[in-house]
JSON list of C-alpha atoms and ligand atoms in Angstrom, two decimals:
[
{"chain": "P", "resi": 1204, "resn": "MET", "atom": "CA", "xyz": [-18.33, -0.45, 7.12]},
{"chain": "P", "resi": 1205, "resn": "LEU", "atom": "CA", "xyz": [-21.13, -0.44, 4.61]},
{"chain": "P", "resi": 1206, "resn": "TRP", "atom": "CA", "xyz": [-21.04, 1.96, 2.37]},
{"chain": "P", "resi": 1207, "resn": "PRO", "atom": "CA", "xyz": [-23.28, 3.99, 2.09]},
{"chain": "P", "resi": 1208, "resn": "PHE", "atom": "CA", "xyz": [-26.08, 3.19, 4.95]},
{"chain": "P", "resi": 1209, "resn": "ARG", "atom": "CA", "xyz": [-29.13, 5.62, 5.12]},
{"chain": "P", "resi": 1210, "resn": "PHE", "atom": "CA", "xyz": [-29.96, 5.33, 8.82]},
{"chain": "P", "resi": 1211, "resn": "CYS", "atom": "CA", "xyz": [-28.04, 6.74, 11.23]},
{"chain": "P", "resi": 1212, "resn": "PRO", "atom": "CA", "xyz": [-25.45, 3.70, 13.23]},
{"chain": "P", "resi": 1213, "resn": "ALA", "atom": "CA", "xyz": [-25.99, 5.74, 15.96]},
{"chain": "P", "resi": 1214, "resn": "CYS", "atom": "CA", "xyz": [-29.56, 6.42, 16.27]},
{"chain": "P", "resi": 1215, "resn": "GLY", "atom": "CA", "xyz": [-31.22, 4.56, 13.90]},
{"chain": "P", "resi": 1216, "resn": "THR", "atom": "CA", "xyz": [-32.96, 8.10, 11.92]},
{"chain": "P", "resi": 1217, "resn": "PRO", "atom": "CA", "xyz": [-32.27, 8.71, 8.05]},
{"chain": "P", "resi": 1218, "resn": "VAL", "atom": "CA", "xyz": [-28.96, 10.18, 7.28]},
{"chain": "P", "resi": 1219, "resn": "HIS", "atom": "CA", "xyz": [-28.69, 12.72, 4.15]},
{"chain": "P", "resi": 1220, "resn": "GLY", "atom": "CA", "xyz": [-25.93, 13.82, 2.24]},
{"chain": "P", "resi": 1221, "resn": "GLU", "atom": "CA", "xyz": [-23.95, 12.62, -0.85]},
{"chain": "P", "resi": 1222, "resn": "ALA", "atom": "CA", "xyz": [-22.47, 10.25, -0.51]},
{"chain": "P", "resi": 1223, "resn": "GLY", "atom": "CA", "xyz": [-18.68, 9.08, -0.73]},
{"chain": "P", "resi": 1224, "resn": "VAL", "atom": "CA", "xyz": [-18.38, 12.35, -1.48]},
{"chain": "P", "resi": 1225, "resn": "ALA", "atom": "CA", "xyz": [-20.18, 14.80, 2.15]},
{"chain": "P", "resi": 1226, "resn": "PRO", "atom": "CA", "xyz": [-19.56, 13.07, 5.17]},
{"chain": "P", "resi": 1227, "resn": "LEU", "atom": "CA", "xyz": [-23.68, 11.74, 5.57]},
{"chain": "P", "resi": 1228, "resn": "ASN", "atom": "CA", "xyz": [-25.04, 13.14, 8.11]},
{"chain": "P", "resi": 1229, "resn": "CYS", "atom": "CA", "xyz": [-27.94, 12.01, 10.61]},
{"chain": "P", "resi": 1230, "resn": "GLU", "atom": "CA", "xyz": [-31.20, 14.66, 10.53]},
{"chain": "P", "resi": 1231, "resn": "ALA", "atom": "CA", "xyz": [-31.37, 13.48, 14.61]},
{"chain": "P", "resi": 1232, "resn": "CYS", "atom": "CA", "xyz": [-28.32, 13.74, 16.14]},
{"chain": "P", "resi": 1233, "resn": "PRO", "atom": "CA", "xyz": [-25.55, 15.87, 15.46]},
{"chain": "P", "resi": 1234, "resn": "GLU", "atom": "CA", "xyz": [-22.92, 12.40, 13.94]},
{"chain": "P", "resi": 1235, "resn": "ARG", "atom": "CA", "xyz": [-21.21, 12.70, 10.66]},
{"chain": "P", "resi": 1236, "resn": "PHE", "atom": "CA", "xyz": [-20.18, 10.17, 9.03]},
{"chain": "P", "resi": 1237, "resn": "PHE", "atom": "CA", "xyz": [-17.03, 10.52, 6.55]},
{"chain": "P", "resi": 1238, "resn": "ARG", "atom": "CA", "xyz": [-17.10, 7.39, 3.80]},
{"chain": "P", "resi": 1239, "resn": "PRO", "atom": "CA", "xyz": [-13.38, 4.99, 5.51]},
{"chain": "P", "resi": 1240, "resn": "VAL", "atom": "CA", "xyz": [-10.54, 5.35, 3.30]},
{"chain": "P", "resi": 1241, "resn": "SER", "atom": "CA", "xyz": [-8.31, 2.51, 4.07]},
{"chain": "P", "resi": 1242, "resn": "VAL", "atom": "CA", "xyz": [-4.07, 2.83, 4.56]},
{"chain": "P", "resi": 1243, "resn": "GLY", "atom": "CA", "xyz": [-1.95, 0.89, 2.49]},
{"chain": "P", "resi": 1244, "resn": "VAL", "atom": "CA", "xyz": [1.85, -0.26, 3.26]},
{"chain": "P", "resi": 1245, "resn": "ALA", "atom": "CA", "xyz": [4.02, -1.00, 1.48]},
{"chain": "P", "resi": 1246, "resn": "VAL", "atom": "CA", "xyz": [8.42, -1.83, 1.74]},
{"chain": "P", "resi": 1247, "resn": "VAL", "atom": "CA", "xyz": [10.56, -0.50, -0.88]},
{"chain": "P", "resi": 1248, "resn": "LEU", "atom": "CA", "xyz": [14.28, -3.16, -0.29]},
{"chain": "P", "resi": 1249, "resn": "ILE", "atom": "CA", "xyz": [16.87, -2.57, -2.34]},
{"chain": "P", "resi": 1250, "resn": "GLU", "atom": "CA", "xyz": [20.11, -4.05, -1.62]},
{"chain": "P", "resi": 1251, "resn": "ASN", "atom": "CA", "xyz": [23.00, -4.05, -4.78]},
{"chain": "P", "resi": 1252, "resn": "ARG", "atom": "CA", "xyz": [21.11, -1.29, -6.45]},
{"chain": "P", "resi": 1253, "resn": "GLN", "atom": "CA", "xyz": [18.14, -4.41, -6.94]},
{"chain": "P", "resi": 1254, "resn": "MET", "atom": "CA", "xyz": [14.76, -3.74, -5.53]},
{"chain": "P", "resi": 1255, "resn": "LEU", "atom": "CA", "xyz": [12.57, -6.66, -3.95]},
{"chain": "P", "resi": 1256, "resn": "LEU", "atom": "CA", "xyz": [9.53, -7.19, -6.10]},
{"chain": "P", "resi": 1257, "resn": "GLY", "atom": "CA", "xyz": [7.00, -9.96, -5.96]},
{"chain": "P", "resi": 1258, "resn": "ARG", "atom": "CA", "xyz": [4.13, -11.23, -8.47]},
{"chain": "P", "resi": 1259, "resn": "ARG", "atom": "CA", "xyz": [0.58, -11.56, -7.18]},
{"chain": "P", "resi": 1260, "resn": "ARG", "atom": "CA", "xyz": [-1.62, -14.52, -8.29]},
{"chain": "P", "resi": 1261, "resn": "ASP", "atom": "CA", "xyz": [-3.19, -12.10, -10.21]},
{"chain": "P", "resi": 1262, "resn": "GLY", "atom": "CA", "xyz": [0.17, -12.34, -12.42]},
{"chain": "P", "resi": 1263, "resn": "GLY", "atom": "CA", "xyz": [1.43, -8.26, -11.66]},
{"chain": "P", "resi": 1264, "resn": "TRP", "atom": "CA", "xyz": [3.76, -7.14, -10.48]},
{"chain": "P", "resi": 1265, "resn": "CYS", "atom": "CA", "xyz": [4.39, -4.92, -7.18]},
{"chain": "P", "resi": 1266, "resn": "ILE", "atom": "CA", "xyz": [6.28, -3.85, -4.37]},
{"chain": "P", "resi": 1267, "resn": "PRO", "atom": "CA", "xyz": [4.95, -6.03, -1.21]},
{"chain": "P", "resi": 1268, "resn": "CYS", "atom": "CA", "xyz": [2.15, -3.77, -0.01]},
{"chain": "P", "resi": 1269, "resn": "GLY", "atom": "CA", "xyz": [-0.71, -5.32, 2.12]},
{"chain": "P", "resi": 1270, "resn": "TYR", "atom": "CA", "xyz": [-3.32, -2.89, 4.29]},
{"chain": "P", "resi": 1271, "resn": "LEU", "atom": "CA", "xyz": [-2.70, -1.18, 8.06]},
{"chain": "P", "resi": 1272, "resn": "GLU", "atom": "CA", "xyz": [-5.17, -3.56, 10.35]},
{"chain": "P", "resi": 1273, "resn": "TRP", "atom": "CA", "xyz": [-7.34, -1.25, 12.76]},
{"chain": "P", "resi": 1274, "resn": "GLY", "atom": "CA", "xyz": [-4.99, -0.18, 16.13]},
{"chain": "P", "resi": 1275, "resn": "GLU", "atom": "CA", "xyz": [-1.95, -0.72, 14.01]},
{"chain": "P", "resi": 1276, "resn": "GLU", "atom": "CA", "xyz": [1.42, 1.18, 14.29]},
{"chain": "P", "resi": 1277, "resn": "VAL", "atom": "CA", "xyz": [1.76, 1.68, 10.26]},
{"chain": "P", "resi": 1278, "resn": "ALA", "atom": "CA", "xyz": [5.44, 1.78, 10.46]},
{"chain": "P", "resi": 1279, "resn": "SER", "atom": "CA", "xyz": [3.74, -2.15, 12.95]},
{"chain": "P", "resi": 1280, "resn": "ALA", "atom": "CA", "xyz": [2.12, -2.88, 9.56]},
{"chain": "P", "resi": 1281, "resn": "ALA", "atom": "CA", "xyz": [4.90, -2.38, 6.65]},
{"chain": "P", "resi": 1282, "resn": "ARG", "atom": "CA", "xyz": [6.88, -4.68, 8.76]},
{"chain": "P", "resi": 1283, "resn": "ARG", "atom": "CA", "xyz": [3.92, -7.30, 9.70]},
{"chain": "P", "resi": 1284, "resn": "GLU", "atom": "CA", "xyz": [3.59, -7.34, 5.60]},
{"chain": "P", "resi": 1285, "resn": "PHE", "atom": "CA", "xyz": [6.37, -7.74, 4.19]},
{"chain": "P", "resi": 1286, "resn": "ARG", "atom": "CA", "xyz": [7.25, -10.41, 6.81]},
{"chain": "P", "resi": 1287, "resn": "GLU", "atom": "CA", "xyz": [4.54, -12.27, 5.53]},
{"chain": "P", "resi": 1288, "resn": "GLU", "atom": "CA", "xyz": [4.15, -11.97, 1.67]},
{"chain": "P", "resi": 1289, "resn": "THR", "atom": "CA", "xyz": [8.91, -12.47, 1.36]},
{"chain": "P", "resi": 1290, "resn": "GLY", "atom": "CA", "xyz": [9.36, -13.85, 4.50]},
{"chain": "P", "resi": 1291, "resn": "LEU", "atom": "CA", "xyz": [12.20, -10.85, 5.93]},
{"chain": "P", "resi": 1292, "resn": "GLU", "atom": "CA", "xyz": [12.04, -9.06, 8.51]},
{"chain": "P", "resi": 1293, "resn": "VAL", "atom": "CA", "xyz": [13.03, -5.75, 7.73]},
{"chain": "P", "resi": 1294, "resn": "GLU", "atom": "CA", "xyz": [13.68, -2.86, 9.86]},
{"chain": "P", "resi": 1295, "resn": "ILE", "atom": "CA", "xyz": [11.81, 0.50, 8.58]},
{"chain": "P", "resi": 1296, "resn": "VAL", "atom": "CA", "xyz": [14.85, 3.77, 8.09]},
{"chain": "P", "resi": 1297, "resn": "GLY", "atom": "CA", "xyz": [12.34, 5.67, 6.56]},
{"chain": "P", "resi": 1298, "resn": "ILE", "atom": "CA", "xyz": [9.42, 7.28, 4.35]},
{"chain": "P", "resi": 1299, "resn": "ARG", "atom": "CA", "xyz": [10.09, 7.30, 0.77]},
{"chain": "P", "resi": 1300, "resn": "GLN", "atom": "CA", "xyz": [6.85, 8.63, -0.59]},
{"chain": "P", "resi": 1301, "resn": "VAL", "atom": "CA", "xyz": [3.22, 8.84, 0.66]},
{"chain": "P", "resi": 1302, "resn": "GLN", "atom": "CA", "xyz": [0.69, 9.08, -2.39]},
{"chain": "P", "resi": 1303, "resn": "SER", "atom": "CA", "xyz": [-3.29, 8.34, -3.11]},
{"chain": "P", "resi": 1304, "resn": "ASN", "atom": "CA", "xyz": [-4.33, 5.84, -4.08]},
{"chain": "P", "resi": 1305, "resn": "PHE", "atom": "CA", "xyz": [-6.59, 6.17, -7.26]},
{"chain": "P", "resi": 1306, "resn": "HIS", "atom": "CA", "xyz": [-6.90, 2.94, -9.31]},
{"chain": "P", "resi": 1307, "resn": "ARG", "atom": "CA", "xyz": [-9.38, 1.32, -7.36]},
{"chain": "P", "resi": 1308, "resn": "PRO", "atom": "CA", "xyz": [-12.63, 3.44, -6.93]},
{"chain": "P", "resi": 1309, "resn": "GLU", "atom": "CA", "xyz": [-14.56, 1.94, -4.33]},
{"chain": "P", "resi": 1310, "resn": "ASP", "atom": "CA", "xyz": [-11.39, 1.69, -2.17]},
{"chain": "P", "resi": 1311, "resn": "LEU", "atom": "CA", "xyz": [-9.73, 4.10, -2.17]},
{"chain": "P", "resi": 1312, "resn": "SER", "atom": "CA", "xyz": [-6.77, 4.62, -0.22]},
{"chain": "P", "resi": 1313, "resn": "VAL", "atom": "CA", "xyz": [-3.53, 6.30, 0.72]},
{"chain": "P", "resi": 1314, "resn": "GLY", "atom": "CA", "xyz": [-0.37, 4.39, 0.65]},
{"chain": "P", "resi": 1315, "resn": "ILE", "atom": "CA", "xyz": [3.12, 5.11, 2.35]},
{"chain": "P", "resi": 1316, "resn": "TRP", "atom": "CA", "xyz": [6.55, 3.52, 1.00]},
{"chain": "P", "resi": 1317, "resn": "PHE", "atom": "CA", "xyz": [8.72, 2.86, 3.72]},
{"chain": "P", "resi": 1318, "resn": "ASP", "atom": "CA", "xyz": [12.62, 2.39, 3.32]},
{"chain": "P", "resi": 1319, "resn": "GLY", "atom": "CA", "xyz": [13.59, -0.57, 4.95]},
{"chain": "P", "resi": 1320, "resn": "ARG", "atom": "CA", "xyz": [16.37, -2.41, 6.06]},
{"chain": "P", "resi": 1321, "resn": "ARG", "atom": "CA", "xyz": [16.84, -6.54, 5.79]},
{"chain": "P", "resi": 1322, "resn": "LEU", "atom": "CA", "xyz": [17.28, -7.98, 9.35]},
{"chain": "P", "resi": 1323, "resn": "SER", "atom": "CA", "xyz": [16.54, -11.71, 9.25]},
{"chain": "P", "resi": 1324, "resn": "GLY", "atom": "CA", "xyz": [15.19, -14.17, 7.12]},
{"chain": "P", "resi": 1325, "resn": "GLU", "atom": "CA", "xyz": [14.49, -16.17, 4.25]},
{"chain": "P", "resi": 1326, "resn": "LEU", "atom": "CA", "xyz": [13.52, -14.90, 1.38]},
{"chain": "P", "resi": 1327, "resn": "GLN", "atom": "CA", "xyz": [10.36, -16.40, 0.26]},
{"chain": "P", "resi": 1328, "resn": "ALA", "atom": "CA", "xyz": [7.03, -15.78, -1.55]},
{"chain": "P", "resi": 1329, "resn": "GLY", "atom": "CA", "xyz": [3.77, -16.34, 1.26]},
{"chain": "P", "resi": 1330, "resn": "ASP", "atom": "CA", "xyz": [0.71, -13.97, 1.37]},
{"chain": "P", "resi": 1331, "resn": "ASP", "atom": "CA", "xyz": [-0.53, -12.94, -2.10]},
{"chain": "P", "resi": 1332, "resn": "LEU", "atom": "CA", "xyz": [2.63, -13.02, -3.82]},
{"chain": "P", "resi": 1333, "resn": "VAL", "atom": "CA", "xyz": [3.83, -16.28, -5.65]},
{"chain": "P", "resi": 1334, "resn": "ALA", "atom": "CA", "xyz": [6.96, -14.93, -6.54]},
{"chain": "P", "resi": 1335, "resn": "VAL", "atom": "CA", "xyz": [9.56, -12.05, -4.97]},
{"chain": "P", "resi": 1336, "resn": "GLN", "atom": "CA", "xyz": [12.46, -11.36, -7.49]},
{"chain": "P", "resi": 1337, "resn": "PHE", "atom": "CA", "xyz": [15.21, -8.38, -7.28]},
{"chain": "P", "resi": 1338, "resn": "PHE", "atom": "CA", "xyz": [15.19, -6.52, -9.96]},
{"chain": "P", "resi": 1339, "resn": "ASP", "atom": "CA", "xyz": [18.14, -4.44, -11.73]},
{"chain": "P", "resi": 1340, "resn": "CYS", "atom": "CA", "xyz": [16.32, -0.64, -12.61]},
{"chain": "P", "resi": 1341, "resn": "TRP", "atom": "CA", "xyz": [16.45, -1.94, -16.51]},
{"chain": "P", "resi": 1342, "resn": "GLU", "atom": "CA", "xyz": [14.80, -4.88, -15.84]},
{"chain": "P", "resi": 1343, "resn": "ILE", "atom": "CA", "xyz": [11.06, -3.96, -14.13]},
{"chain": "P", "resi": 1344, "resn": "PRO", "atom": "CA", "xyz": [8.82, -6.67, -15.06]},
{"chain": "P", "resi": 1345, "resn": "GLU", "atom": "CA", "xyz": [5.16, -4.48, -15.89]},
{"chain": "P", "resi": 1346, "resn": "ILE", "atom": "CA", "xyz": [4.39, -3.32, -13.03]},
{"chain": "P", "resi": 1347, "resn": "LEU", "atom": "CA", "xyz": [0.20, -3.78, -11.67]},
{"chain": "P", "resi": 1348, "resn": "PHE", "atom": "CA", "xyz": [-0.37, -0.35, -9.23]},
{"chain": "P", "resi": 1349, "resn": "PRO", "atom": "CA", "xyz": [0.03, 2.91, -11.45]},
{"chain": "P", "resi": 1350, "resn": "THR", "atom": "CA", "xyz": [1.39, 4.65, -7.95]},
{"chain": "P", "resi": 1351, "resn": "ASP", "atom": "CA", "xyz": [4.00, 1.63, -7.55]},
{"chain": "P", "resi": 1352, "resn": "ARG", "atom": "CA", "xyz": [5.58, 2.91, -10.84]},
{"chain": "P", "resi": 1353, "resn": "ARG", "atom": "CA", "xyz": [6.00, 6.01, -10.12]},
{"chain": "P", "resi": 1354, "resn": "VAL", "atom": "CA", "xyz": [7.37, 5.18, -7.10]},
{"chain": "P", "resi": 1355, "resn": "ILE", "atom": "CA", "xyz": [10.10, 2.60, -9.38]},
{"chain": "P", "resi": 1356, "resn": "ASP", "atom": "CA", "xyz": [10.84, 5.69, -12.09]},
{"chain": "P", "resi": 1357, "resn": "GLU", "atom": "CA", "xyz": [11.91, 8.35, -9.02]},
{"chain": "P", "resi": 1358, "resn": "TRP", "atom": "CA", "xyz": [14.40, 4.87, -7.61]},
{"chain": "P", "resi": 1359, "resn": "ILE", "atom": "CA", "xyz": [15.07, 5.00, -11.19]},
{"chain": "P", "resi": 1360, "resn": "ARG", "atom": "CA", "xyz": [16.10, 8.21, -11.53]},
{"chain": "P", "resi": 1361, "resn": "SER", "atom": "CA", "xyz": [18.14, 8.87, -8.40]},
{"chain": "P", "resi": 1362, "resn": "VAL", "atom": "CA", "xyz": [20.08, 5.55, -9.98]},
{"chain": "P", "resi": 1363, "resn": "ASP", "atom": "CA", "xyz": [20.76, 7.51, -13.24]},
{"chain": "P", "resi": 1364, "resn": "SER", "atom": "CA", "xyz": [21.79, 10.71, -11.39]},
{"chain": "P", "resi": 1365, "resn": "ILE", "atom": "CA", "xyz": [24.19, 8.65, -9.36]},
{"chain": "P", "resi": 1366, "resn": "THR", "atom": "CA", "xyz": [25.74, 6.59, -12.16]},
{"chain": "N", "resi": 1314, "resn": "ZN", "atom": "ZN1", "xyz": [-28.03, 10.04, 14.34]}
]
């Protein structure tokens, strides 16, 4: 949805409100419009104490992720994005973290990091990724998103605490 808009999509009357902060209110009908927030989904796959990361076209590394599509269930979206980007079919076995992403001010999102377990497939970068690779916790490359970094830091602390 283009945001902010000046006229009510329901009746065409001008809307008022502090766009992007509060909902926009229609002056004629009871409609209120909230700026949509995207939902990002990521899958953390750890095997042999290594985490799978992907390198994006822009050069940064991240935990394989993507956006929820309209009508899609969140865990299904996570499995789909992971399959598209890594070639691997996973089952979702838990939720590792939920965070608000503020690194793209024009596209705010809520991210859900799921834990996955590999079922099948052959590891191969696809979609937005040009490389996929497992990393030990001491050789993690430069990470693009600060929220991914927090997920990784927490994983590193948990590895440290059991060794
Ligand atoms: Zn209206």
